[in-house]
Amino acid sequence: MQVAAAPLTLGTAGHIDHGKTALIRALTGVDTDRLPEERRRGISIELGYARLELPSGRQLSVVDAPGHERFVRTMVAGATGIDLYLMTIAADDGVMPQTREHAVVLRALGIGTGVVAVTKTDLADPDVAMVEAADLLPEAEVVAVCAKEGEGLDQLRHALDKAAQTVRSRAERSAPTRLHIDRVFTIRGAGTVVTGTLWSGSIGRGDDLELLPGGRRVRARGVQVHEHPLENASAGQRVAVNLVGAAVADVERGQVLAAAGSDLRPTYLIDAKLAFVGREPDHGDRVQVHHGTRESPARLAWLGGPFWQVRLEHPLVPMRGDRLVIRQIAPPDTLGGAIVLDAHPRKHGPSRDGLARLERLAMGEREEPADERLRETRSREASEPARAPAPKPLSQSALALEQRLEDAGLEPPVDAELDADDLAALREAGRAVRVSKNLHFHPNALQQARDRLIALANRNGGVVTLAALRDELGTSRKFAQALLEHFDSEKVTIRRGDEHVLRRGR
Ligand SMILES: Nc1nc2c(ncn2[C@@H]2O[C@H](COP(=O)(O)OP(=O)(O)OP(=O)(O)O)[C@@H](O)[C@H]2O)c(=O)[nH]1
Ligand SMILES: [Mg+2]
């Protein structure tokens, strides 16, 4: 008798045009390139979904990722929560940049089980690509296939079955319910539906749930897996949840759907153990951090050894033990990954005690709940953004104002032209920064100004003048003056007469 194997999710990976979508279609009959633009351009843009039945009877949820270098962030969002990978390498092309980058992403996410398909064997001899594949992903079985002629597909199915047997299903681990939302849409007569890979826990009809960040309470009106309604969906598969209590406009991709009243909270600070594939970043570097289907720019503050504090510009919703993917912003590239050790630390730098604690956490040591509560209080006192553990949803007018500030860049309107309440709400949410008595800047604009000021100073022996900064930013004297004073007060620079000197360590 066939015992239903626990659900697992398979994610594709591989360079653009290496045959991921064609292979999934050959295996499942589903064309995951469903957007008109995808069909016209012949490339995948969004994540695609299908169900795959293996020879053993095991069902896999499949997430088909795009390979284009501009869509690596989409691939990361798709790869989050998968249990095993299917990497494709075209026989006529071999290992290419996104083959490598996707391999780095999979490592960073801790996904160590999968199969490599060397594709398009009708076009070239697969031998070279098979050797390259074994080199890049030594743990994986390598199978030569031709999606066009159907060769190698049975062998690939068996290889996937074998790999799946070695993965422990998420449904067997006890962990709080978490689904990282990758799509939001409406179904006529049903209302708002969200989908995602259920990381952990289960979602059943009637469950009380919460959307984070924001904290909006919702209820599951219905649950489906691959278009089949279920009473209860367990972790490890693609799940669609029909929500009561939220309109489509209230939900966004990147939010986390969690059990109501869970311990999950948004955070702007994370202490983590980082691992890089190449050069280590410098203290203070700005990077892009991906967690679940969410991402944010962040500064990396070195804490000693492999430990860093990740200081985020937008909140993420991680738990201890979660994986982060760390990417370079320009030129975009994946630098490595991280394991979350403390999802709610206070803002701190390196210290002997701090380092010892992180080493203990990295070894898997548990902390007493009392210590955690103490730290939470301290973190709320010490860190500005952490003071608002669940940022209130901003009003439409505040969001419009944020857009206006962001669009205005380095020449924002004066406060007198703006709604004071909306401005205060944005300031509280960290989405507007008071720079002088009557000027607020968007944090992104401020970040850009800071980067350019530092670069300018570094080109000029560590010194900037008002005139030089004004020319560098292409803005007026008024704005450059306000920014310089702000950065003096932020201790980026220190004023010496008419010059502003970059502080050491910047
Ligand atoms: N000759 C031949 N062509 C193939 C084979 N598999 C895929 N192709 C072709 O290669 C092109 C790219 O295939 P896709 O499956 O779209 O590649 P992909 O990896 O999904 O591409 P992205 O999602 O954009 O990264 C298409 O024109 C396919 O028809 C194969 O086995 N043989
Ligand atoms: Mg594709």
XYZ file of C-alpha atoms and ligand atoms in Angstrom:
539
model
C 0.000 0.000 0.000
C 1.221 3.464 -0.867
C 1.621 5.708 2.149
C 1.214 9.353 1.199
C 4.657 10.912 1.513
C 4.903 14.248 3.299
C 4.607 17.267 0.992
C 7.722 18.912 -0.431
C 8.372 21.864 -2.703
C 10.847 21.770 -5.588
C 12.352 24.980 -6.975
C 14.029 25.408 -10.357
C 17.314 27.254 -10.705
C 19.677 27.992 -13.548
C 20.883 30.513 -16.108
C 18.467 32.193 -18.507
C 17.328 30.016 -21.427
C 18.782 26.844 -19.960
C 15.436 25.110 -20.295
C 13.866 25.296 -16.807
C 10.358 26.093 -18.007
C 10.516 23.656 -20.939
C 11.618 20.906 -18.563
C 8.826 21.592 -16.067
C 6.349 21.530 -18.934
C 7.764 18.210 -20.160
C 7.504 16.790 -16.623
C 4.099 18.175 -15.619
C 2.290 19.311 -18.769
C 2.013 22.816 -17.311
C 3.439 25.870 -19.058
C 4.486 28.073 -16.151
C 5.198 31.029 -18.470
C 1.621 32.277 -18.377
C 2.049 36.054 -18.789
C 1.650 37.449 -22.317
C 4.984 39.259 -21.899
C 6.702 36.005 -20.945
C 5.300 34.294 -24.029
C 6.217 37.197 -26.304
C 9.793 37.499 -25.028
C 10.310 33.773 -24.507
C 11.676 34.284 -20.998
C 10.283 33.776 -17.525
C 9.653 36.966 -15.538
C 7.460 35.911 -12.633
C 7.456 32.738 -10.565
C 5.490 29.879 -12.116
C 3.758 27.043 -10.325
C 2.917 23.430 -11.137
C 2.404 20.056 -9.483
C 4.667 17.134 -10.211
C 3.887 13.511 -9.476
C 6.914 11.234 -9.097
C 7.124 7.482 -9.838
C 6.754 6.670 -6.114
C 3.440 8.550 -6.056
C 4.955 11.442 -4.128
C 3.586 14.845 -5.082
C 5.866 17.847 -5.323
C 4.856 21.480 -5.517
C 7.023 23.103 -8.167
C 8.138 26.739 -8.206
C 9.669 27.684 -11.569
C 12.055 30.629 -11.215
C 13.289 33.019 -13.900
C 16.953 32.889 -14.882
C 17.472 36.442 -16.180
C 20.146 38.317 -14.197
C 17.675 41.121 -13.528
C 15.251 38.715 -11.837
C 17.553 37.104 -9.279
C 15.463 38.754 -6.553
C 12.415 36.909 -7.911
C 14.392 33.675 -7.920
C 15.373 34.300 -4.275
C 11.726 34.906 -3.334
C 10.772 31.661 -5.108
C 13.603 29.629 -3.608
C 12.662 30.638 -0.093
C 10.860 27.781 1.587
C 11.684 25.151 -1.049
C 12.963 21.761 0.082
C 14.974 20.709 -2.944
C 16.217 22.205 -6.177
C 16.241 21.294 -9.848
C 19.209 23.090 -11.406
C 19.329 23.162 -15.203
C 22.512 23.620 -17.209
C 22.278 23.715 -21.020
C 24.590 21.197 -22.706
C 25.553 23.759 -25.348
C 26.340 26.511 -22.837
C 27.657 24.932 -19.628
C 27.864 26.697 -16.271
C 27.073 30.406 -16.704
C 26.916 33.410 -14.315
C 23.390 32.796 -12.988
C 24.093 29.061 -12.690
C 26.757 30.079 -10.181
C 24.719 32.826 -8.575
C 21.677 30.577 -8.106
C 23.968 27.944 -6.581
C 25.167 30.582 -4.103
C 21.563 31.527 -3.287
C 20.653 27.873 -2.667
C 23.665 27.478 -0.354
C 22.772 30.693 1.459
C 19.249 29.388 2.025
C 20.600 26.097 3.299
C 19.001 24.060 0.494
C 21.516 21.283 0.087
C 19.492 18.634 -1.734
C 18.657 18.581 -5.407
C 19.241 17.253 -8.882
C 21.045 18.825 -11.853
C 19.533 18.376 -15.299
C 21.928 18.955 -18.174
C 19.416 20.040 -20.802
C 19.221 20.373 -24.587
C 21.215 17.209 -25.263
C 19.872 17.328 -28.829
C 22.018 20.421 -29.413
C 25.351 19.389 -27.878
C 27.193 16.575 -26.182
C 26.387 16.856 -22.437
C 29.747 15.538 -21.138
C 31.500 18.850 -20.446
C 28.446 20.401 -18.787
C 28.026 17.263 -16.645
C 31.577 17.583 -15.327
C 31.047 21.290 -14.610
C 27.777 20.447 -12.838
C 29.437 17.870 -10.587
C 32.056 20.442 -9.728
C 29.551 23.156 -8.835
C 27.025 21.007 -6.947
C 28.862 17.870 -5.852
C 25.962 16.638 -3.705
C 23.547 16.393 -6.633
C 22.905 13.573 -9.083
C 23.421 14.836 -12.636
C 21.042 13.649 -15.367
C 21.241 14.435 -19.084
C 17.838 15.315 -20.581
C 16.207 16.632 -23.704
C 12.874 18.298 -23.039
C 12.206 18.435 -26.757
C 12.543 14.702 -27.432
C 11.647 13.532 -23.938
C 14.946 11.724 -23.394
C 16.176 11.296 -19.836
C 12.888 12.403 -18.253
C 12.207 9.080 -16.535
C 15.711 8.996 -15.136
C 15.208 12.579 -13.923
C 11.934 11.629 -12.196
C 13.663 8.781 -10.397
C 16.570 11.021 -9.393
C 14.082 13.525 -7.947
C 12.315 10.736 -6.066
C 15.615 9.596 -4.590
C 16.605 13.114 -3.573
C 13.151 13.773 -2.068
C 13.480 10.706 0.146
C 16.474 12.265 1.890
C 14.652 15.500 2.800
C 12.839 15.827 6.071
C 9.452 17.402 5.454
C 8.692 20.705 7.093
C 5.343 19.204 8.093
C 7.171 17.000 10.596
C 8.839 19.880 12.400
C 6.931 21.718 15.047
C 7.171 25.423 14.352
C 4.761 28.336 14.300
C 2.681 28.878 11.159
C 4.391 31.097 8.611
C 3.636 31.732 4.966
C 5.665 34.320 3.040
C 3.259 35.826 0.543
C 4.362 35.799 -3.095
C 1.057 36.622 -4.808
C -2.084 38.564 -3.895
C -5.182 38.602 -6.086
C -8.969 38.500 -6.013
C -11.273 35.766 -7.126
C -14.751 36.917 -7.997
C -17.128 35.867 -5.273
C -14.329 34.791 -2.940
C -12.387 37.985 -2.308
C -8.728 38.271 -1.398
C -6.464 35.308 -2.004
C -2.795 35.075 -1.075
C -0.369 32.354 -2.080
C 3.024 31.241 -0.904
C 5.089 28.273 0.146
C 4.014 27.310 3.648
C 7.313 27.412 5.558
C 6.090 25.858 8.746
C 3.000 24.984 10.752
C -0.362 24.525 9.054
C -3.296 26.639 7.913
C -6.840 25.364 8.257
C -10.241 26.709 7.300
C -11.420 29.199 9.931
C -7.957 29.845 11.400
C -7.259 33.263 12.888
C -4.193 34.739 11.257
C -2.171 37.926 11.226
C -0.431 39.875 8.428
C 3.031 41.178 9.302
C 4.316 43.845 9.261
C 1.181 45.781 10.057
C -0.509 43.323 12.365
C -3.862 43.204 10.538
C -5.990 40.325 11.823
C -7.569 38.087 9.183
C -9.333 34.742 8.999
C -8.856 31.890 6.547
C -12.160 31.427 4.737
C -10.737 28.629 2.641
C -7.490 26.864 1.904
C -6.350 25.273 -1.360
C -3.323 23.325 -2.521
C -2.925 23.173 -6.302
C -6.537 24.215 -6.804
C -7.905 21.521 -4.487
C -9.780 22.778 -1.409
C -8.535 21.270 1.845
C -9.618 21.477 5.481
C -6.036 21.930 6.522
C -2.813 22.507 4.586
C 0.496 21.479 6.087
C 3.974 22.938 5.627
C 6.142 22.109 2.644
C 3.708 22.885 -0.139
C 2.248 25.725 -2.144
C -0.841 27.042 -0.405
C -3.531 29.509 -1.453
C -5.513 31.105 1.366
C -8.756 33.006 0.897
C -8.747 35.772 3.519
C -11.581 37.464 5.350
C -10.730 40.863 6.818
C -8.388 42.260 4.187
C -8.944 43.803 0.778
C -6.340 43.234 -1.925
C -5.021 46.757 -1.281
C -4.398 45.837 2.377
C -2.037 42.999 1.531
C 1.256 42.999 -0.312
C 3.729 40.494 -1.602
C 6.476 40.156 0.980
C 4.175 40.190 3.980
C 4.098 37.217 6.298
C 0.873 35.396 7.077
C 1.291 34.012 10.582
C -0.849 32.463 13.296
C -2.615 35.242 15.211
C -0.794 36.181 18.388
C 2.473 34.493 17.434
C 5.805 35.801 18.721
C 6.732 37.017 15.257
C 7.467 40.721 15.131
C 8.966 42.998 12.493
C 12.514 44.103 13.164
C 14.979 46.675 11.878
C 17.988 45.047 13.542
C 19.285 41.493 13.233
C 22.400 39.902 14.731
C 23.526 37.197 12.347
C 26.324 34.869 11.399
C 27.347 35.649 7.843
C 29.166 33.529 5.267
C 30.455 35.094 2.066
C 31.474 33.375 -1.144
C 34.140 35.884 -2.128
C 35.449 39.046 -0.566
C 34.049 40.025 2.820
C 32.220 43.340 2.839
C 33.580 46.253 4.859
C 32.071 47.529 8.054
C 29.352 49.988 7.083
C 28.738 48.578 3.590
C 25.227 48.926 2.262
C 23.755 45.670 0.922
C 20.394 44.197 -0.042
C 19.028 41.656 2.429
C 16.430 39.074 1.402
C 14.268 37.135 3.833
C 11.251 35.143 2.740
C 9.631 37.054 -0.109
C 10.735 40.351 1.411
C 13.872 42.454 1.018
C 15.438 45.631 2.286
C 18.645 47.593 1.950
C 20.761 47.450 5.102
C 24.085 48.493 6.563
C 26.386 45.777 7.823
C 28.062 46.519 11.149
C 30.858 44.142 12.063
C 30.599 42.556 15.513
C 33.681 40.327 15.416
C 34.506 37.035 13.656
C 31.714 35.958 11.296
C 29.135 37.967 13.256
C 27.502 41.132 11.952
C 24.634 43.371 12.891
C 22.289 43.896 9.949
C 20.720 47.380 10.201
C 17.694 47.420 7.930
C 15.981 50.353 6.222
C 12.646 48.515 6.076
C 11.505 45.900 8.560
C 11.817 42.166 7.967
C 9.961 39.507 9.959
C 12.521 36.830 10.781
C 12.956 34.315 13.573
C 16.118 32.942 15.085
C 17.563 30.241 12.835
C 16.140 31.717 9.607
C 18.318 32.211 6.559
C 19.036 35.530 4.872
C 20.482 36.094 1.405
C 22.908 39.012 1.192
C 23.303 40.713 -2.175
C 25.524 43.501 -3.408
C 23.489 46.441 -4.646
C 25.663 47.630 -7.524
C 26.654 45.819 -9.568
C 24.071 43.308 -8.366
C 25.580 40.035 -7.225
C 24.943 37.554 -4.444
C 27.597 37.899 -1.745
C 26.492 35.102 0.536
C 24.053 34.260 3.265
C 23.384 34.541 6.938
C 21.751 32.697 9.802
C 19.675 34.830 12.151
C 20.952 34.501 15.723
C 18.977 37.295 17.346
C 15.995 38.775 15.508
C 15.477 41.573 18.046
C 18.817 42.808 19.345
C 19.462 46.320 20.538
C 21.687 48.498 18.386
C 25.233 47.641 19.407
C 28.795 47.357 18.228
C 31.469 44.775 18.942
C 32.159 43.786 22.550
C 33.734 40.804 24.259
C 30.527 39.796 26.033
C 28.447 40.339 22.937
C 30.752 38.186 20.845
C 30.727 35.408 23.435
C 26.942 35.450 23.459
C 26.717 35.273 19.644
C 29.140 32.355 19.646
C 26.897 30.557 22.119
C 23.800 31.303 20.022
C 25.582 30.086 16.879
C 26.290 26.801 18.686
C 22.551 26.477 19.200
C 22.404 27.414 22.871
C 18.991 28.414 24.123
C 18.481 31.619 26.041
C 16.349 31.918 29.131
C 13.053 33.625 28.347
C 13.824 36.085 31.167
C 16.991 37.191 29.368
C 15.014 37.640 26.207
C 12.405 39.787 27.897
C 15.109 41.930 29.413
C 16.774 42.354 26.075
C 13.480 43.260 24.430
C 12.943 46.081 26.885
C 16.486 47.241 26.370
C 16.155 47.016 22.630
C 13.025 49.135 22.720
C 14.800 51.724 24.822
C 18.015 51.701 22.863
C 16.958 51.493 19.290
C 14.799 54.055 17.593
C 13.104 51.880 14.920
C 12.625 48.942 17.306
C 10.525 51.218 19.484
C 7.604 50.497 17.160
C 7.463 46.704 17.182
C 4.485 46.533 14.865
C 4.461 49.675 12.730
C 0.907 50.930 12.316
C -0.350 50.808 8.743
C 0.107 54.219 7.167
C -2.882 56.083 5.769
C -3.293 56.543 2.027
C -2.434 60.227 2.348
C 0.712 59.438 4.348
C 1.768 56.910 1.705
C 1.150 59.509 -0.994
C 3.298 61.953 0.957
C 6.044 59.358 1.254
C 5.968 58.902 -2.512
C 6.164 62.667 -2.938
C 9.182 62.884 -0.642
C 10.882 59.976 -2.354
C 10.268 61.490 -5.788
C 11.592 64.847 -4.583
C 14.911 63.173 -3.742
C 17.449 65.729 -2.594
C 15.143 68.728 -3.073
C 12.174 68.041 -0.811
C 9.349 70.528 -0.253
C 9.497 72.555 2.981
C 7.424 71.259 5.889
C 4.995 74.177 5.678
C 3.701 72.749 2.377
C 3.019 69.329 3.898
C 0.403 67.809 6.158
C 1.881 67.823 9.660
C 0.068 64.655 10.834
C 1.118 62.624 7.807
C 4.657 63.866 8.223
C 4.668 62.839 11.877
C 3.307 59.381 10.950
C 6.025 58.931 8.330
C 8.694 60.087 10.770
C 7.483 57.578 13.333
C 7.559 54.798 10.754
C 11.103 55.747 9.756
C 9.963 56.781 6.291
C 10.841 60.456 6.631
C 13.804 61.974 8.449
C 13.889 65.485 9.875
C 17.069 67.066 8.577
C 16.590 70.689 9.577
C 13.961 72.809 11.267
C 11.689 72.806 8.217
C 12.972 70.013 5.954
C 12.295 66.287 5.853
C 14.048 63.885 3.489
C 13.081 60.388 2.442
C 15.522 57.863 3.999
C 16.485 56.568 0.549
C 17.449 60.065 -0.599
C 19.363 60.598 2.601
C 21.195 57.330 2.159
C 22.157 58.301 -1.343
C 23.391 61.716 -0.159
C 25.416 60.042 2.588
C 27.034 57.573 0.164
C 27.951 60.334 -2.245
C 29.259 62.582 0.524
C 31.493 59.787 1.780
C 32.719 58.992 -1.732
C 33.376 62.686 -2.377
C 35.316 63.064 0.864
C 37.348 59.954 0.096
C 38.351 61.438 -3.246
C 39.420 64.688 -1.552
C 41.581 63.577 1.319
C 38.659 63.074 3.690
C 37.360 66.633 3.410
C 34.209 68.146 1.878
C 33.141 71.753 1.510
C 29.661 73.111 1.005
C 30.418 74.094 -2.596
C 31.878 70.683 -3.429
C 28.897 68.831 -1.939
C 26.440 71.127 -3.719
C 28.138 70.347 -7.064
C 28.369 66.637 -6.287
C 24.663 66.384 -5.445
C 23.563 68.833 -8.139
C 21.306 70.503 -5.644
C 21.027 74.043 -4.321
C 23.124 75.573 -1.558
C 20.159 75.484 0.822
C 19.754 71.698 0.615
C 23.487 70.984 0.634
C 23.861 73.133 3.752
C 21.041 71.327 5.561
C 22.500 67.936 4.617
C 26.006 68.865 5.768
C 24.711 69.992 9.154
C 22.664 66.813 9.416
C 25.676 64.612 8.683
C 27.757 66.593 11.184
C 25.123 65.919 13.825
C 24.938 62.252 12.754
C 28.712 62.062 13.322
C 29.442 61.158 9.720
C 31.528 64.327 9.433
C 32.915 66.866 11.864
C 33.086 70.568 11.169
C 36.497 72.300 11.102
C 35.986 75.928 10.042
C 34.603 75.875 6.498
C 35.467 72.255 5.978
C 33.712 69.107 7.047
C 36.049 66.225 7.782
C 34.999 62.614 7.431
C 35.197 60.886 10.801
C 37.459 57.905 11.168
C 35.812 54.603 10.308
C 33.533 56.194 7.698
N 16.571 22.133 -28.844
C 16.107 22.230 -27.605
N 15.613 23.405 -27.195
C 15.175 23.499 -25.905
C 15.190 22.416 -25.019
N 14.697 22.817 -23.824
C 14.381 24.117 -23.979
N 14.649 24.529 -25.228
C 14.433 25.871 -25.794
O 15.271 26.813 -25.124
C 14.601 28.052 -24.978
C 14.557 28.447 -23.511
O 13.830 27.498 -22.772
P 13.076 27.862 -21.426
O 12.546 26.591 -20.891
O 12.145 28.970 -21.622
O 14.321 28.366 -20.570
P 14.278 28.902 -19.084
O 15.472 28.353 -18.392
O 12.971 28.625 -18.467
O 14.484 30.469 -19.309
P 14.203 31.642 -18.224
O 13.069 31.199 -17.401
O 13.915 32.860 -19.008
O 15.455 31.746 -17.435
C 13.204 27.853 -25.557
O 13.201 28.340 -26.875
C 13.025 26.352 -25.540
O 12.167 25.901 -26.565
C 15.720 21.178 -25.512
O 15.804 20.172 -24.817
N 16.162 21.146 -26.801
Mg 11.654 29.898 -17.585
